[in-house]
Amino acid sequence: MNGDRLLDVVAIDGPSGSGKSTIAKRLAERLGWRHLDTGAMYRAVTLRFLELGVHLEDPKEVRSALESLDLRLGEEAEVYLEGREVGSALRRPEVEARVSAVSALPAVRKAMVALQRAEAGKGPLVAEGRDMTTVVFPDARCRIFLEASVEERARRRLRDFERASREVGFSEVLEEIRARDFLDSTRADAPLRKAEGVHVLDTTGLSIEACVDRIERILREGASR
Ligand code: DC
């Protein structure tokens, strides 16, 4: 798929619980492309900052933690922090509670964007997050914005928590999602927003396979234009 200046990237943005990770993973499997979960990268930085006790309001501490950060991504979207695979720790409540604040810091975003673009240099990617279509890969071959009703997203999140044996109520999850949406879409640096020209896909009531089919069709149609 070459001959133009578009990157071999499917860029997917959307709020928490819109189905990004599951859909991106499945699409990447189908295409034989790598899956880049950028939310996991921001969670990993958050975990590291918690371990080091970084004060977010102190730019020096933030800078020095970023300079010494050893964050690497595996072939199967695993995340390695200081050489340790940190998968399950990324969903811990304390990470969940801090990740919006950490990911709002411009210095953190700058470091992550550089890593994300470097990943695209290694081969085709399905990249998901909040600023893939707007900031990181505006020149992606295919740009998708996923949405779903807030209630549907809360139900999905609740199912994830149940699988992880965490007892949380529906209203608590709903509030957490609303608060996260607010923070992610109102921050100054790279807020979540629908860029011009993106394909908007509402996943409410759609199966994973149906969503993946649609995105794959959009990609192929774009490629044959
Ligand atoms: O997709 P997720 O829930 O794992 O994302 C965790 C947090 O990271 C979320 O609050 C927003 C932030 N994030 C971001 O700011 N930019 C991205 N590209 C991906 C995630």
Short mmCIF file of C-alpha atoms and ligand atoms in Angstrom, two decimals:
data_model
loop_
_atom_site.label_atom_id
_atom_site.label_comp_id
_atom_site.label_asym_id
_atom_site.label_seq_id
_atom_site.Cartn_x
_atom_site.Cartn_y
_atom_site.Cartn_z
CA MET A 1 0.00 0.00 0.00
CA ASN A 2 2.49 2.64 -1.05
CA GLY A 3 2.82 5.34 -3.69
CA ASP A 4 1.21 8.06 -1.58
CA ARG A 5 2.35 9.88 1.50
CA LEU A 6 -0.13 8.26 3.88
CA LEU A 7 1.28 6.14 6.71
CA ASP A 8 0.35 2.48 6.96
CA VAL A 9 -1.50 3.19 10.18
CA VAL A 10 -5.10 2.72 11.22
CA ALA A 11 -5.53 5.47 13.83
CA ILE A 12 -8.40 4.94 16.27
CA ASP A 13 -9.55 7.43 18.92
CA GLY A 14 -12.46 7.37 21.31
CA PRO A 15 -13.43 7.70 24.97
CA SER A 16 -12.98 5.02 27.68
CA GLY A 17 -15.14 2.00 27.02
CA SER A 18 -15.85 2.80 23.38
CA GLY A 19 -14.32 -0.58 22.49
CA LYS A 20 -11.02 0.75 21.17
CA SER A 21 -8.66 -1.82 22.64
CA THR A 22 -10.68 -4.91 21.77
CA ILE A 23 -11.43 -3.65 18.27
CA ALA A 24 -7.87 -2.50 17.61
CA LYS A 25 -6.44 -5.83 18.80
CA ARG A 26 -8.80 -7.86 16.61
CA LEU A 27 -8.25 -5.63 13.57
CA ALA A 28 -4.48 -5.88 13.99
CA GLU A 29 -4.75 -9.69 14.09
CA ARG A 30 -6.81 -9.72 10.90
CA LEU A 31 -4.50 -7.40 9.01
CA GLY A 32 -1.32 -8.94 10.39
CA TRP A 33 -0.32 -5.45 11.62
CA ARG A 34 0.99 -4.55 15.08
CA HIS A 35 -1.32 -3.20 17.75
CA LEU A 36 -0.22 -0.03 19.58
CA ASP A 37 -2.21 0.56 22.77
CA THR A 38 -1.18 4.10 23.70
CA GLY A 39 -3.46 4.15 26.77
CA ALA A 40 -1.25 1.35 28.15
CA MET A 41 1.80 3.57 27.57
CA TYR A 42 0.26 6.44 29.58
CA ARG A 43 -0.72 3.95 32.28
CA ALA A 44 2.86 2.63 32.40
CA VAL A 45 4.24 6.15 32.86
CA THR A 46 1.67 6.68 35.62
CA LEU A 47 2.75 3.47 37.35
CA ARG A 48 6.40 4.55 37.18
CA PHE A 49 5.58 8.01 38.57
CA LEU A 50 3.69 6.37 41.45
CA GLU A 51 6.62 4.04 42.16
CA LEU A 52 9.02 6.98 42.22
CA GLY A 53 6.63 9.24 44.14
CA VAL A 54 6.86 11.96 41.47
CA HIS A 55 5.10 15.21 42.32
CA LEU A 56 3.25 16.18 39.15
CA GLU A 57 3.45 19.88 39.94
CA ASP A 58 7.26 19.76 40.02
CA PRO A 59 8.58 20.00 36.42
CA LYS A 60 12.09 18.95 37.49
CA GLU A 61 10.86 15.72 39.05
CA VAL A 62 8.70 15.01 36.01
CA ARG A 63 11.59 15.65 33.62
CA SER A 64 14.05 13.51 35.51
CA ALA A 65 11.54 10.63 35.78
CA LEU A 66 10.95 10.83 32.01
CA GLU A 67 14.66 10.97 31.23
CA SER A 68 15.28 7.77 33.14
CA LEU A 69 12.11 6.04 31.90
CA ASP A 70 12.72 2.62 30.37
CA LEU A 71 9.45 1.86 28.56
CA ARG A 72 9.42 -0.74 25.80
CA LEU A 73 6.70 -2.41 23.80
CA GLY A 74 6.66 -6.09 22.83
CA GLU A 75 5.49 -7.69 19.59
CA GLU A 76 2.16 -8.71 21.19
CA ALA A 77 1.44 -5.25 22.66
CA GLU A 78 3.05 -6.20 25.99
CA VAL A 79 4.43 -3.26 27.96
CA TYR A 80 7.81 -3.49 29.68
CA LEU A 81 8.76 -1.02 32.38
CA GLU A 82 12.38 -1.21 33.56
CA GLY A 83 12.47 -4.61 31.85
CA ARG A 84 9.43 -5.98 33.75
CA GLU A 85 6.20 -6.93 31.98
CA VAL A 86 3.61 -4.75 33.73
CA GLY A 87 0.35 -5.78 31.99
CA SER A 88 -2.02 -6.39 34.93
CA ALA A 89 -0.56 -3.61 37.14
CA LEU A 90 -1.71 -1.06 34.57
CA ARG A 91 -5.34 -1.59 35.61
CA ARG A 92 -4.73 -1.01 39.33
CA PRO A 93 -7.13 1.48 40.95
CA GLU A 94 -4.31 3.88 41.88
CA VAL A 95 -3.14 3.96 38.25
CA GLU A 96 -6.74 4.41 37.08
CA ALA A 97 -7.12 7.34 39.48
CA ARG A 98 -3.96 9.19 38.35
CA VAL A 99 -3.64 8.46 34.65
CA SER A 100 -5.73 11.41 33.41
CA ALA A 101 -3.61 13.86 35.41
CA VAL A 102 -0.32 12.30 34.26
CA SER A 103 -1.40 12.16 30.62
CA ALA A 104 -2.39 15.84 30.71
CA LEU A 105 1.26 16.88 31.29
CA PRO A 106 2.82 18.26 28.07
CA ALA A 107 6.24 16.79 28.91
CA VAL A 108 4.73 13.33 29.26
CA ARG A 109 2.80 13.68 25.98
CA LYS A 110 5.90 14.86 24.11
CA ALA A 111 7.86 11.79 25.25
CA MET A 112 5.03 9.39 24.39
CA VAL A 113 4.34 10.91 20.95
CA ALA A 114 8.01 10.46 20.02
CA LEU A 115 7.89 6.79 21.05
CA GLN A 116 4.61 6.25 19.19
CA ARG A 117 5.91 7.74 15.94
CA ALA A 118 9.04 5.63 16.25
CA GLU A 119 6.84 2.53 16.44
CA ALA A 120 5.21 3.47 13.10
CA GLY A 121 8.68 3.55 11.57
CA LYS A 122 9.06 -0.18 12.34
CA GLY A 123 6.05 -1.32 10.27
CA PRO A 124 2.26 -1.04 9.84
CA LEU A 125 0.25 -0.34 12.97
CA VAL A 126 -3.25 -0.23 14.38
CA ALA A 127 -2.80 2.59 16.91
CA GLU A 128 -5.47 3.49 19.44
CA GLY A 129 -5.80 6.27 22.00
CA ARG A 130 -7.12 9.81 22.33
CA ASP A 131 -4.91 11.79 19.93
CA MET A 132 -3.97 9.25 17.25
CA THR A 133 -6.13 10.86 14.53
CA THR A 134 -5.41 14.46 15.55
CA VAL A 135 -1.80 14.79 16.73
CA VAL A 136 0.26 11.63 16.40
CA PHE A 137 -0.87 10.22 13.03
CA PRO A 138 -2.93 12.87 11.20
CA ASP A 139 -1.47 11.35 8.01
CA ALA A 140 -2.72 7.81 8.80
CA ARG A 141 -4.20 5.83 5.93
CA CYS A 142 -7.40 5.36 7.91
CA ARG A 143 -8.71 7.48 10.79
CA ILE A 144 -11.57 6.31 12.98
CA PHE A 145 -13.41 7.87 15.93
CA LEU A 146 -15.28 5.31 18.02
CA GLU A 147 -18.15 6.26 20.27
CA ALA A 148 -20.80 4.53 22.37
CA SER A 149 -23.40 5.76 24.83
CA VAL A 150 -22.05 6.45 28.32
CA GLU A 151 -24.36 3.78 29.82
CA GLU A 152 -23.12 1.16 27.37
CA ARG A 153 -19.53 2.11 28.16
CA ALA A 154 -20.21 1.83 31.90
CA ARG A 155 -21.74 -1.64 31.40
CA ARG A 156 -18.65 -2.76 29.48
CA ARG A 157 -16.31 -1.39 32.15
CA LEU A 158 -18.36 -3.12 34.85
CA ARG A 159 -17.97 -6.45 33.04
CA ASP A 160 -14.19 -5.90 32.93
CA PHE A 161 -14.18 -5.23 36.68
CA GLU A 162 -16.27 -8.33 37.36
CA ARG A 163 -13.82 -10.43 35.38
CA ALA A 164 -11.04 -8.99 37.53
CA SER A 165 -13.15 -9.79 40.65
CA ARG A 166 -13.40 -6.14 41.64
CA GLU A 167 -16.63 -5.14 43.30
CA VAL A 168 -17.79 -1.79 41.99
CA GLY A 169 -21.31 -0.46 41.51
CA PHE A 170 -22.82 0.73 38.21
CA SER A 171 -23.32 4.32 39.34
CA GLU A 172 -19.73 4.54 40.58
CA VAL A 173 -18.43 3.32 37.21
CA LEU A 174 -20.73 5.72 35.37
CA GLU A 175 -19.40 8.64 37.41
CA GLU A 176 -15.80 7.57 36.89
CA ILE A 177 -16.35 7.41 33.11
CA ARG A 178 -18.04 10.82 33.04
CA ALA A 179 -15.19 12.35 35.05
CA ARG A 180 -12.58 10.75 32.77
CA ASP A 181 -14.44 11.96 29.63
CA PHE A 182 -14.48 15.46 31.04
CA LEU A 183 -10.76 15.50 31.86
CA ASP A 184 -9.69 13.87 28.59
CA SER A 185 -11.74 16.17 26.38
CA THR A 186 -11.10 19.48 28.18
CA ARG A 187 -7.35 19.32 28.83
CA ALA A 188 -5.28 21.94 27.01
CA ASP A 189 -2.80 19.61 25.32
CA ALA A 190 -4.19 17.16 22.72
CA PRO A 191 -7.74 16.80 24.05
CA LEU A 192 -9.97 14.02 22.78
CA ARG A 193 -11.94 15.45 19.86
CA LYS A 194 -13.36 14.46 16.50
CA ALA A 195 -10.99 15.70 13.82
CA GLU A 196 -12.27 16.79 10.46
CA GLY A 197 -12.41 13.94 7.98
CA VAL A 198 -12.42 11.07 10.52
CA HIS A 199 -14.87 8.20 10.12
CA VAL A 200 -17.18 8.17 13.13
CA LEU A 201 -18.40 4.73 14.22
CA ASP A 202 -20.98 4.31 17.01
CA THR A 203 -20.34 0.89 18.56
CA THR A 204 -23.44 0.87 20.80
CA GLY A 205 -25.21 -2.44 20.13
CA LEU A 206 -22.65 -3.55 17.52
CA SER A 207 -20.58 -6.71 17.93
CA ILE A 208 -16.78 -6.53 17.87
CA GLU A 209 -16.66 -8.40 14.58
CA ALA A 210 -19.17 -6.00 12.99
CA CYS A 211 -17.05 -3.01 14.05
CA VAL A 212 -13.86 -4.63 12.76
CA ASP A 213 -15.59 -5.45 9.43
CA ARG A 214 -16.59 -1.82 9.01
CA ILE A 215 -13.15 -0.45 9.74
CA GLU A 216 -11.54 -2.99 7.44
CA ARG A 217 -13.94 -1.94 4.66
CA ILE A 218 -13.13 1.74 5.23
CA LEU A 219 -9.40 0.94 5.04
CA ARG A 220 -9.76 -1.08 1.82
CA GLU A 221 -12.04 1.50 0.17
CA GLY A 222 -9.56 4.26 1.05
CA ALA A 223 -6.73 2.19 -0.38
CA SER A 224 -8.52 1.71 -3.73
CA ARG A 225 -9.39 5.37 -4.20
O1 DC B 1 -7.51 4.04 26.82
P1 DC B 1 -7.16 3.96 28.32
O2 DC B 1 -8.36 3.99 29.22
O3 DC B 1 -6.22 2.83 28.64
O4 DC B 1 -6.35 5.32 28.57
C1 DC B 1 -5.88 5.67 29.83
C2 DC B 1 -5.69 7.18 29.95
O5 DC B 1 -4.63 7.60 29.11
C3 DC B 1 -6.91 8.02 29.60
O6 DC B 1 -7.36 8.70 30.74
C4 DC B 1 -6.44 9.04 28.61
C5 DC B 1 -4.98 8.80 28.44
N1 DC B 1 -4.58 8.69 27.05
C6 DC B 1 -4.18 9.84 26.42
O7 DC B 1 -4.21 10.91 27.01
N2 DC B 1 -3.74 9.78 25.13
C7 DC B 1 -3.73 8.62 24.46
N3 DC B 1 -3.29 8.58 23.20
C8 DC B 1 -4.17 7.43 25.10
C9 DC B 1 -4.61 7.50 26.40
#
